[in-house]
Amino acid sequence: MSEVKVRFAPSPTGELHIGGARTALFNYLYAKAEEGTLVMRIDDTDLERSREEYVDKLIESLHWLGLGWDEGPYFQSKRLDVYSNEAERLLSEKKAYYCYCSVDELASGRERARNENKQYLYPGNCRDLRDNQVEAFEAEGRKPVIRLLIPDTGTTVVNDLIRDKVSFNNSDLDDFIIIKSNGLPTYNFASIVDDCKMNISHIIRGEEHLSNTPRQLLCAKALGYKLPAFAHVPMILAPDRSKLSKRHGATSVEEFRSEGYLPEALVNYMALLGWAPGEDRELITLSEMIALFNLGKVNKTAAIYDTSKLSWINGNYMREYDTDKLAKAALPFLKEKYATENHGKMKDEEYIKKVVSAVKERAKTLKELSEIADYFFKDNFDYDEKGVKKNFKKEGTVDLLKTLKSELKGLDILTSANTEELFVRLCESGKVSLGRLMGPTRLALTGKTGGPAIFDIMEILGKDKVTERLERAIYYIENMMDS
RNA sequence: GGCCCCUUCGUCUAAUCGGUUAGGACACCAGCCUUUCAAGCUGGCAGCAGGGGUUCGAAUCCCCUAGGGGUCACCA
């Protein structure tokens, strides 16, 4: 074990979105690359918004992605005494003070600053309260907050592994709240207290935290902590360059999962957002990433996520996946889509495997796989319009299908080999091209014009289904079609 | 608005200390392959935000402008 200790510290206020997931990934990669420790911490100091169900979802998503941790999860809500003790220390050392200003009282100042187009800073009303003032406030029943005393001058420098040194003027910062009036710590306080108390060596997090870092640094300094290193990774933006939100479609890991993306593919894709393994590599496994990962090579630029590349990556993984494994992954999608078809095939593992194996290289997601395999699980599909025009409406098609149907009777079971032989024989004696027979057959059996090899389809479907569908097509052509 | 960060093809990115016909991938287009559809292969389209410097030489260093993002909560 090295000295490297990093943490992933989500707050359980929603599902794990792709930005947070990538932050987790980078923490994971760095920890593994440096043979360090990854700590999982739940930053749940916001009682209003934190939900236990989200904790479970967060963990579930991380597990699904294959990103494990070495320590934790720790819950900030269970460490409240730590924060109040540290705040007490600050109070006794005069580095922090009680503030009795109410939200309403402060609002007017904020409003004024806003109207004058100036930035609002807490004026420090309660910096030097006299005892009798405190008594008066207490008598009113006011519950104070605790504010950190910020130096009026000087600069605070964030040493960032990705962005180098970033400096802030202390005069732009105000005495911010570290303990709320309900006794709970604010994020800027709890976060840095834990990071330091837990001996986190590197804080790797999203860029949205960069502006808050000087506040946390000031806390750490006041508390006398040894300062950790920082690495602020760029944000992931929606396709319109705006911040990710619900209206941008799938943004949470859970949503990508239900869209039918494989965890390996999502991880691969996320790694490529803001980092390049080098040597023009695009497809890369988690363990290969670990070997190649380097925090200093992480980009500074925000990335826009683009699902078309994710889909391409996903297609690659699907093709590489072992059939058993892919069948297992695809099953929930198949079930969801065809549960009501009463086809009886959903419990037939061998059948599912054959289907998956036949269609897997034609789909980019599991969801798409389940869609293009519909004819394996339902009988009353429609015929593709263009296919009907091209195949069924041609003179002689019915006879071709009728011949095929009766010739099929001579075969005990259908295999891709014996059906192909049959087709070749039929076409030769009937003096038609193979394609002339295959097109209508495909449409009759699947309703589509494309898909897996037709002989494979016949083998999987089996003699009864094939015969049944040929009959259905013959009936359709003879009775349902307006020529 | 103050402060902070960022800016290479449509998108993700590469380009050791400044010297490259600015490379790769996705997407798109075309061709090949093919008993369909995919996959695969080959080729094509497409970029250094703009302007000033510094330098023999700048995507790379400096400044300005523009644009994008973040943050300024008793949210995290």
Short mmCIF file of C-alpha atoms in Angstrom, two decimals, chain A residues 82-441:
data_model
loop_
_atom_site.label_atom_id
_atom_site.label_comp_id
_atom_site.label_asym_id
_atom_site.label_seq_id
_atom_site.Cartn_x
_atom_site.Cartn_y
_atom_site.Cartn_z
CA VAL A 82 -16.56 15.20 14.61
CA TYR A 83 -17.65 18.37 12.87
CA SER A 84 -19.04 20.06 15.94
CA ASN A 85 -15.90 19.25 17.90
CA GLU A 86 -13.77 20.79 15.22
CA ALA A 87 -16.02 23.81 15.09
CA GLU A 88 -15.73 24.16 18.86
CA ARG A 89 -11.98 24.16 18.50
CA LEU A 90 -12.16 26.94 15.98
CA LEU A 91 -14.51 28.87 18.26
CA SER A 92 -12.18 28.59 21.22
CA GLU A 93 -9.25 29.67 19.12
CA LYS A 94 -11.24 32.67 17.87
CA LYS A 95 -10.96 31.45 14.30
CA ALA A 96 -14.70 31.14 14.03
CA TYR A 97 -17.65 32.88 15.64
CA TYR A 98 -21.35 32.62 16.30
CA CYS A 99 -23.58 34.59 14.01
CA TYR A 100 -27.16 35.39 14.90
CA CYS A 101 -28.18 37.05 11.68
CA SER A 102 -31.30 35.49 10.25
CA VAL A 103 -31.71 34.50 6.67
CA ASP A 104 -34.29 37.26 6.25
CA GLU A 105 -32.03 39.91 7.66
CA LEU A 106 -29.29 38.96 5.29
CA ALA A 107 -31.65 38.79 2.34
CA SER A 108 -32.02 42.54 2.09
CA GLY A 109 -28.28 43.04 1.83
CA ARG A 110 -28.13 40.38 -0.78
CA GLU A 111 -30.96 42.01 -2.67
CA ARG A 112 -29.22 45.38 -2.56
CA ALA A 113 -25.95 43.95 -3.83
CA ARG A 114 -27.86 42.31 -6.61
CA ASN A 115 -29.56 45.53 -7.62
CA GLU A 116 -26.30 47.40 -7.58
CA ASN A 117 -24.75 44.61 -9.60
CA LYS A 118 -22.15 43.96 -7.00
CA GLN A 119 -21.13 40.71 -5.44
CA TYR A 120 -22.55 40.06 -2.03
CA LEU A 121 -20.28 39.28 0.88
CA TYR A 122 -21.46 38.72 4.41
CA PRO A 123 -20.60 42.03 6.13
CA GLY A 124 -19.34 40.47 9.33
CA ASN A 125 -22.06 41.89 11.57
CA CYS A 126 -21.48 39.32 14.25
CA ARG A 127 -17.71 39.25 14.19
CA ASP A 128 -17.37 41.14 17.44
CA LEU A 129 -20.60 40.69 19.32
CA ARG A 130 -20.65 41.94 22.90
CA ASP A 131 -21.95 39.67 25.63
CA ASN A 132 -25.11 41.62 26.15
CA GLN A 133 -25.91 41.46 22.44
CA VAL A 134 -25.48 37.72 22.49
CA GLU A 135 -27.76 37.51 25.52
CA ALA A 136 -30.35 39.58 23.77
CA PHE A 137 -30.29 37.36 20.70
CA GLU A 138 -30.46 34.24 22.84
CA ALA A 139 -33.38 35.72 24.73
CA GLU A 140 -35.16 36.18 21.41
CA GLY A 141 -34.74 32.48 20.89
CA ARG A 142 -32.41 32.84 17.93
CA LYS A 143 -30.34 29.85 16.95
CA PRO A 144 -26.89 30.92 15.78
CA VAL A 145 -24.78 29.57 12.95
CA ILE A 146 -21.02 29.35 13.12
CA ARG A 147 -18.96 31.27 10.62
CA LEU A 148 -15.31 30.92 9.79
CA LEU A 149 -13.24 34.06 10.14
CA ILE A 150 -11.66 34.76 6.78
CA PRO A 151 -8.58 36.97 6.51
CA ASP A 152 -9.37 40.25 4.73
CA THR A 153 -6.16 40.15 2.81
CA GLY A 154 -3.86 37.65 1.20
CA THR A 155 -4.42 34.95 -1.37
CA THR A 156 -5.25 31.30 -1.15
CA VAL A 157 -3.66 29.05 -3.71
CA VAL A 158 -5.09 25.76 -4.84
CA ASN A 159 -2.43 23.39 -6.01
CA ASP A 160 -4.11 21.39 -8.69
CA LEU A 161 -2.58 18.39 -10.43
CA ILE A 162 -4.57 19.08 -13.55
CA ARG A 163 -4.73 22.86 -13.63
CA ASP A 164 -1.58 23.78 -11.78
CA LYS A 165 -1.77 26.67 -9.33
CA VAL A 166 -5.05 28.55 -9.10
CA SER A 167 -5.12 31.52 -6.79
CA PHE A 168 -7.97 33.39 -5.16
CA ASN A 169 -8.02 36.67 -3.26
CA ASN A 170 -9.24 36.20 0.28
CA SER A 171 -10.96 39.56 -0.01
CA ASP A 172 -13.38 37.98 -2.48
CA LEU A 173 -14.44 35.46 0.12
CA ASP A 174 -16.72 36.15 3.07
CA ASP A 175 -17.06 34.58 6.49
CA PHE A 176 -19.05 31.61 5.31
CA ILE A 177 -21.11 29.30 7.46
CA ILE A 178 -19.49 26.11 8.65
CA ILE A 179 -22.21 24.96 11.06
CA LYS A 180 -25.85 25.62 10.27
CA SER A 181 -28.32 26.74 12.90
CA ASN A 182 -29.62 23.19 13.12
CA GLY A 183 -26.16 22.13 14.26
CA LEU A 184 -25.25 20.33 11.06
CA PRO A 185 -22.10 21.18 9.14
CA THR A 186 -22.16 22.70 5.69
CA TYR A 187 -20.59 20.88 2.80
CA ASN A 188 -17.51 23.09 2.65
CA PHE A 189 -16.74 22.30 6.24
CA ALA A 190 -17.69 18.65 6.60
CA SER A 191 -16.03 17.73 3.36
CA ILE A 192 -12.61 19.13 4.17
CA VAL A 193 -12.72 18.02 7.80
CA ASP A 194 -13.33 14.46 6.68
CA ASP A 195 -10.82 14.60 3.88
CA CYS A 196 -8.15 15.67 6.31
CA LYS A 197 -9.22 13.47 9.21
CA MET A 198 -9.35 10.49 6.89
CA ASN A 199 -5.89 11.29 5.57
CA ILE A 200 -7.02 11.67 2.01
CA SER A 201 -3.89 12.42 -0.02
CA HIS A 202 -5.55 13.46 -3.26
CA ILE A 203 -8.97 14.97 -3.69
CA ILE A 204 -10.14 14.10 -7.17
CA ARG A 205 -13.51 15.64 -7.95
CA GLY A 206 -15.47 17.60 -10.51
CA GLU A 207 -14.50 21.06 -11.64
CA GLU A 208 -17.62 22.56 -10.12
CA HIS A 209 -15.82 22.31 -6.80
CA LEU A 210 -12.82 24.36 -7.83
CA SER A 211 -14.35 27.68 -6.80
CA ASN A 212 -15.16 26.33 -3.36
CA THR A 213 -11.73 24.94 -2.76
CA PRO A 214 -10.20 28.10 -1.26
CA ARG A 215 -12.93 28.05 1.39
CA GLN A 216 -12.06 24.49 2.26
CA LEU A 217 -8.39 25.26 2.25
CA LEU A 218 -8.99 28.09 4.69
CA CYS A 219 -10.84 25.66 6.95
CA ALA A 220 -8.00 23.19 6.78
CA LYS A 221 -5.45 25.86 7.57
CA ALA A 222 -7.45 27.19 10.51
CA LEU A 223 -7.71 23.66 11.83
CA GLY A 224 -3.99 23.11 11.35
CA TYR A 225 -4.37 20.20 9.00
CA LYS A 226 -1.84 18.99 6.51
CA LEU A 227 -3.19 19.95 3.09
CA PRO A 228 -4.17 17.32 0.53
CA ALA A 229 -3.44 17.62 -3.17
CA PHE A 230 -6.26 18.43 -5.56
CA ALA A 231 -7.25 17.36 -9.01
CA HIS A 232 -10.35 18.95 -10.51
CA VAL A 233 -11.52 16.95 -13.48
CA PRO A 234 -13.46 18.69 -16.24
CA MET A 235 -17.23 18.52 -16.29
CA ILE A 236 -19.32 16.50 -18.66
CA LEU A 237 -21.79 18.63 -20.54
CA ALA A 238 -24.97 17.85 -22.43
CA PRO A 239 -24.92 17.96 -26.24
CA ASP A 240 -26.04 21.60 -26.17
CA ARG A 241 -23.09 22.54 -23.95
CA SER A 242 -25.32 23.05 -20.97
CA LYS A 243 -25.20 21.30 -17.67
CA LEU A 244 -26.60 17.79 -17.63
CA SER A 245 -30.23 17.52 -16.69
CA LYS A 246 -33.27 15.34 -17.12
CA ARG A 247 -34.28 16.86 -20.40
CA HIS A 248 -31.13 15.58 -22.06
CA GLY A 249 -32.26 11.98 -22.10
CA ALA A 250 -30.18 9.34 -20.42
CA THR A 251 -27.71 10.92 -18.03
CA SER A 252 -27.66 8.55 -15.10
CA VAL A 253 -25.83 5.26 -14.99
CA GLU A 254 -29.13 3.58 -14.27
CA GLU A 255 -30.65 5.02 -17.43
CA PHE A 256 -27.74 3.93 -19.59
CA ARG A 257 -28.14 0.52 -18.11
CA SER A 258 -31.79 0.32 -19.00
CA GLU A 259 -31.01 1.59 -22.49
CA GLY A 260 -29.08 -1.62 -22.88
CA TYR A 261 -25.49 -0.52 -22.55
CA LEU A 262 -22.96 -2.90 -21.06
CA PRO A 263 -21.02 -1.78 -17.98
CA GLU A 264 -17.65 -2.39 -19.62
CA ALA A 265 -18.69 -0.21 -22.53
CA LEU A 266 -19.88 2.64 -20.34
CA VAL A 267 -16.68 2.53 -18.31
CA ASN A 268 -14.63 2.48 -21.50
CA TYR A 269 -16.54 5.43 -22.86
CA MET A 270 -16.33 7.47 -19.68
CA ALA A 271 -12.59 6.96 -19.50
CA LEU A 272 -12.26 8.48 -22.95
CA LEU A 273 -14.07 11.61 -21.81
CA GLY A 274 -11.23 13.75 -20.58
CA TRP A 275 -8.46 11.26 -20.85
CA ALA A 276 -6.66 9.41 -23.62
CA PRO A 277 -4.82 6.14 -23.03
CA GLY A 278 -2.37 7.02 -25.79
CA GLU A 279 -1.33 5.11 -28.89
CA ASP A 280 -4.68 6.01 -30.45
CA ARG A 281 -6.44 3.41 -28.37
CA GLU A 282 -10.19 3.55 -28.15
CA LEU A 283 -11.22 0.14 -26.88
CA ILE A 284 -9.65 -0.52 -23.53
CA THR A 285 -10.45 -2.65 -20.51
CA LEU A 286 -10.45 -1.50 -16.92
CA SER A 287 -7.23 -3.29 -16.09
CA GLU A 288 -5.51 -1.84 -19.13
CA MET A 289 -6.66 1.60 -18.04
CA ILE A 290 -5.12 1.10 -14.63
CA ALA A 291 -1.78 0.35 -16.20
CA LEU A 292 -1.94 3.43 -18.40
CA PHE A 293 -3.69 5.93 -16.15
CA ASN A 294 -1.98 9.18 -15.31
CA LEU A 295 -3.77 12.03 -13.53
CA GLY A 296 -1.54 14.64 -15.10
CA LYS A 297 -2.74 13.60 -18.52
CA VAL A 298 -6.36 14.31 -17.73
CA ASN A 299 -7.79 17.13 -19.84
CA LYS A 300 -8.80 20.56 -18.69
CA THR A 301 -11.66 20.93 -21.14
CA ALA A 302 -15.25 20.04 -20.42
CA ALA A 303 -16.47 17.22 -22.63
CA ILE A 304 -19.80 16.82 -24.32
CA TYR A 305 -21.06 13.28 -24.21
CA ASP A 306 -22.14 11.74 -27.45
CA THR A 307 -24.05 8.51 -27.36
CA SER A 308 -23.16 7.51 -30.91
CA LYS A 309 -19.62 6.77 -29.87
CA LEU A 310 -20.87 5.00 -26.77
CA SER A 311 -23.03 2.87 -29.03
CA TRP A 312 -20.12 1.98 -31.23
CA ILE A 313 -18.08 0.95 -28.21
CA ASN A 314 -21.03 -0.99 -26.88
CA GLY A 315 -21.44 -2.83 -30.16
CA ASN A 316 -17.82 -3.86 -29.96
CA TYR A 317 -18.26 -5.26 -26.48
CA MET A 318 -21.42 -7.08 -27.43
CA ARG A 319 -19.64 -8.83 -30.25
CA GLU A 320 -16.78 -9.75 -27.96
CA TYR A 321 -18.99 -10.93 -25.13
CA ASP A 322 -19.24 -14.63 -24.48
CA THR A 323 -22.66 -15.83 -25.67
CA ASP A 324 -23.73 -17.16 -22.28
CA LYS A 325 -22.87 -13.91 -20.61
CA LEU A 326 -24.56 -11.84 -23.26
CA ALA A 327 -27.66 -14.00 -23.16
CA LYS A 328 -27.86 -13.46 -19.44
CA ALA A 329 -27.50 -9.72 -19.86
CA ALA A 330 -30.08 -9.65 -22.65
CA LEU A 331 -32.69 -11.74 -20.88
CA PRO A 332 -34.26 -8.91 -18.84
CA PHE A 333 -34.70 -6.89 -22.02
CA LEU A 334 -36.27 -9.80 -23.82
CA LYS A 335 -38.55 -10.53 -20.92
CA GLU A 336 -39.69 -6.97 -20.64
CA LYS A 337 -40.54 -6.79 -24.28
CA TYR A 338 -42.07 -10.19 -24.92
CA ALA A 339 -43.39 -11.34 -21.57
CA THR A 340 -46.95 -10.99 -22.82
CA GLU A 341 -46.39 -12.93 -26.03
CA ASN A 342 -46.83 -16.25 -24.27
CA HIS A 343 -44.33 -17.76 -26.60
CA GLY A 344 -43.00 -20.15 -24.00
CA LYS A 345 -39.46 -19.58 -25.14
CA MET A 346 -38.33 -17.23 -22.40
CA LYS A 347 -37.42 -20.13 -20.17
CA ASP A 348 -35.60 -22.03 -22.86
CA GLU A 349 -31.98 -21.11 -22.19
CA GLU A 350 -30.62 -22.89 -25.22
CA TYR A 351 -33.09 -21.13 -27.46
CA ILE A 352 -32.20 -17.73 -26.00
CA LYS A 353 -28.52 -18.40 -26.49
CA LYS A 354 -29.01 -19.36 -30.10
CA VAL A 355 -31.05 -16.25 -30.75
CA VAL A 356 -28.55 -13.99 -29.03
CA SER A 357 -25.69 -15.57 -30.88
CA ALA A 358 -27.51 -15.06 -34.17
CA VAL A 359 -28.33 -11.39 -33.69
CA LYS A 360 -25.65 -10.05 -31.41
CA GLU A 361 -23.42 -8.59 -34.06
CA ARG A 362 -26.32 -6.71 -35.55
CA ALA A 363 -27.22 -4.69 -32.49
CA LYS A 364 -25.47 -1.88 -30.71
CA THR A 365 -27.36 -2.21 -27.45
CA LEU A 366 -29.21 -4.93 -25.59
CA LYS A 367 -32.39 -3.00 -26.13
CA GLU A 368 -31.81 -2.93 -29.85
CA LEU A 369 -30.97 -6.62 -29.73
CA SER A 370 -34.31 -7.37 -28.16
CA GLU A 371 -36.05 -5.32 -30.82
CA ILE A 372 -34.45 -6.87 -33.87
CA ALA A 373 -35.05 -10.36 -32.49
CA ASP A 374 -38.80 -9.88 -32.21
CA TYR A 375 -39.75 -12.65 -34.65
CA PHE A 376 -38.06 -15.19 -32.41
CA PHE A 377 -40.54 -14.37 -29.68
CA LYS A 378 -43.74 -13.35 -31.39
CA ASP A 379 -45.73 -14.75 -34.28
CA ASN A 380 -48.03 -11.97 -35.36
CA PHE A 381 -45.45 -9.55 -36.67
CA ASP A 382 -46.13 -7.25 -39.60
CA TYR A 383 -44.35 -7.57 -42.93
CA ASP A 384 -41.97 -4.84 -43.88
CA GLU A 385 -43.67 -2.68 -46.50
CA LYS A 386 -40.78 -2.37 -48.86
CA GLY A 387 -40.11 -6.05 -48.43
CA VAL A 388 -43.65 -6.87 -49.45
CA LYS A 389 -43.28 -4.80 -52.57
CA LYS A 390 -39.96 -6.33 -53.44
CA ASN A 391 -40.68 -9.94 -52.55
CA PHE A 392 -44.30 -10.87 -52.09
CA LYS A 393 -45.64 -8.92 -55.02
CA LYS A 394 -43.40 -10.61 -57.51
CA GLU A 395 -45.04 -13.07 -59.86
CA GLY A 396 -44.54 -16.66 -58.78
CA THR A 397 -43.68 -16.03 -55.15
CA VAL A 398 -46.59 -18.01 -53.79
CA ASP A 399 -45.62 -21.04 -55.79
CA LEU A 400 -42.06 -20.74 -54.59
CA LEU A 401 -43.19 -20.65 -50.98
CA LYS A 402 -45.64 -23.49 -51.50
CA THR A 403 -42.95 -25.64 -53.00
CA LEU A 404 -40.62 -24.83 -50.14
CA LYS A 405 -43.30 -25.67 -47.64
CA SER A 406 -44.00 -29.07 -49.07
CA GLU A 407 -40.34 -29.91 -49.57
CA LEU A 408 -39.70 -29.08 -45.93
CA LYS A 409 -41.89 -32.03 -45.00
CA GLY A 410 -39.11 -34.31 -46.13
CA LEU A 411 -36.79 -33.04 -43.44
CA ASP A 412 -37.03 -34.34 -39.89
CA ILE A 413 -35.44 -31.38 -38.24
CA LEU A 414 -34.15 -28.25 -39.80
CA THR A 415 -30.49 -27.38 -39.64
CA SER A 416 -28.70 -24.57 -41.36
CA ALA A 417 -26.88 -27.18 -43.43
CA ASN A 418 -29.83 -29.20 -44.66
CA THR A 419 -31.99 -26.18 -45.33
CA GLU A 420 -29.24 -24.65 -47.40
CA GLU A 421 -28.93 -27.88 -49.38
CA LEU A 422 -32.65 -27.88 -49.93
CA PHE A 423 -32.61 -24.28 -51.15
CA VAL A 424 -29.82 -24.98 -53.58
CA ARG A 425 -31.62 -28.00 -54.94
CA LEU A 426 -34.93 -26.20 -55.25
CA CYS A 427 -33.43 -23.23 -57.03
CA GLU A 428 -31.51 -25.33 -59.45
CA SER A 429 -34.48 -27.40 -60.45
CA GLY A 430 -36.79 -24.40 -60.52
CA LYS A 431 -34.26 -22.36 -62.45
CA VAL A 432 -34.38 -19.40 -60.12
CA SER A 433 -31.62 -17.67 -58.24
CA LEU A 434 -31.05 -18.39 -54.59
CA GLY A 435 -31.88 -14.82 -53.74
CA ARG A 436 -35.24 -15.18 -55.47
CA LEU A 437 -36.25 -17.77 -52.91
CA MET A 438 -34.41 -16.38 -49.91
CA GLY A 439 -35.96 -12.93 -50.02
CA PRO A 440 -39.59 -14.03 -49.74
CA THR A 441 -38.68 -16.73 -47.25
#
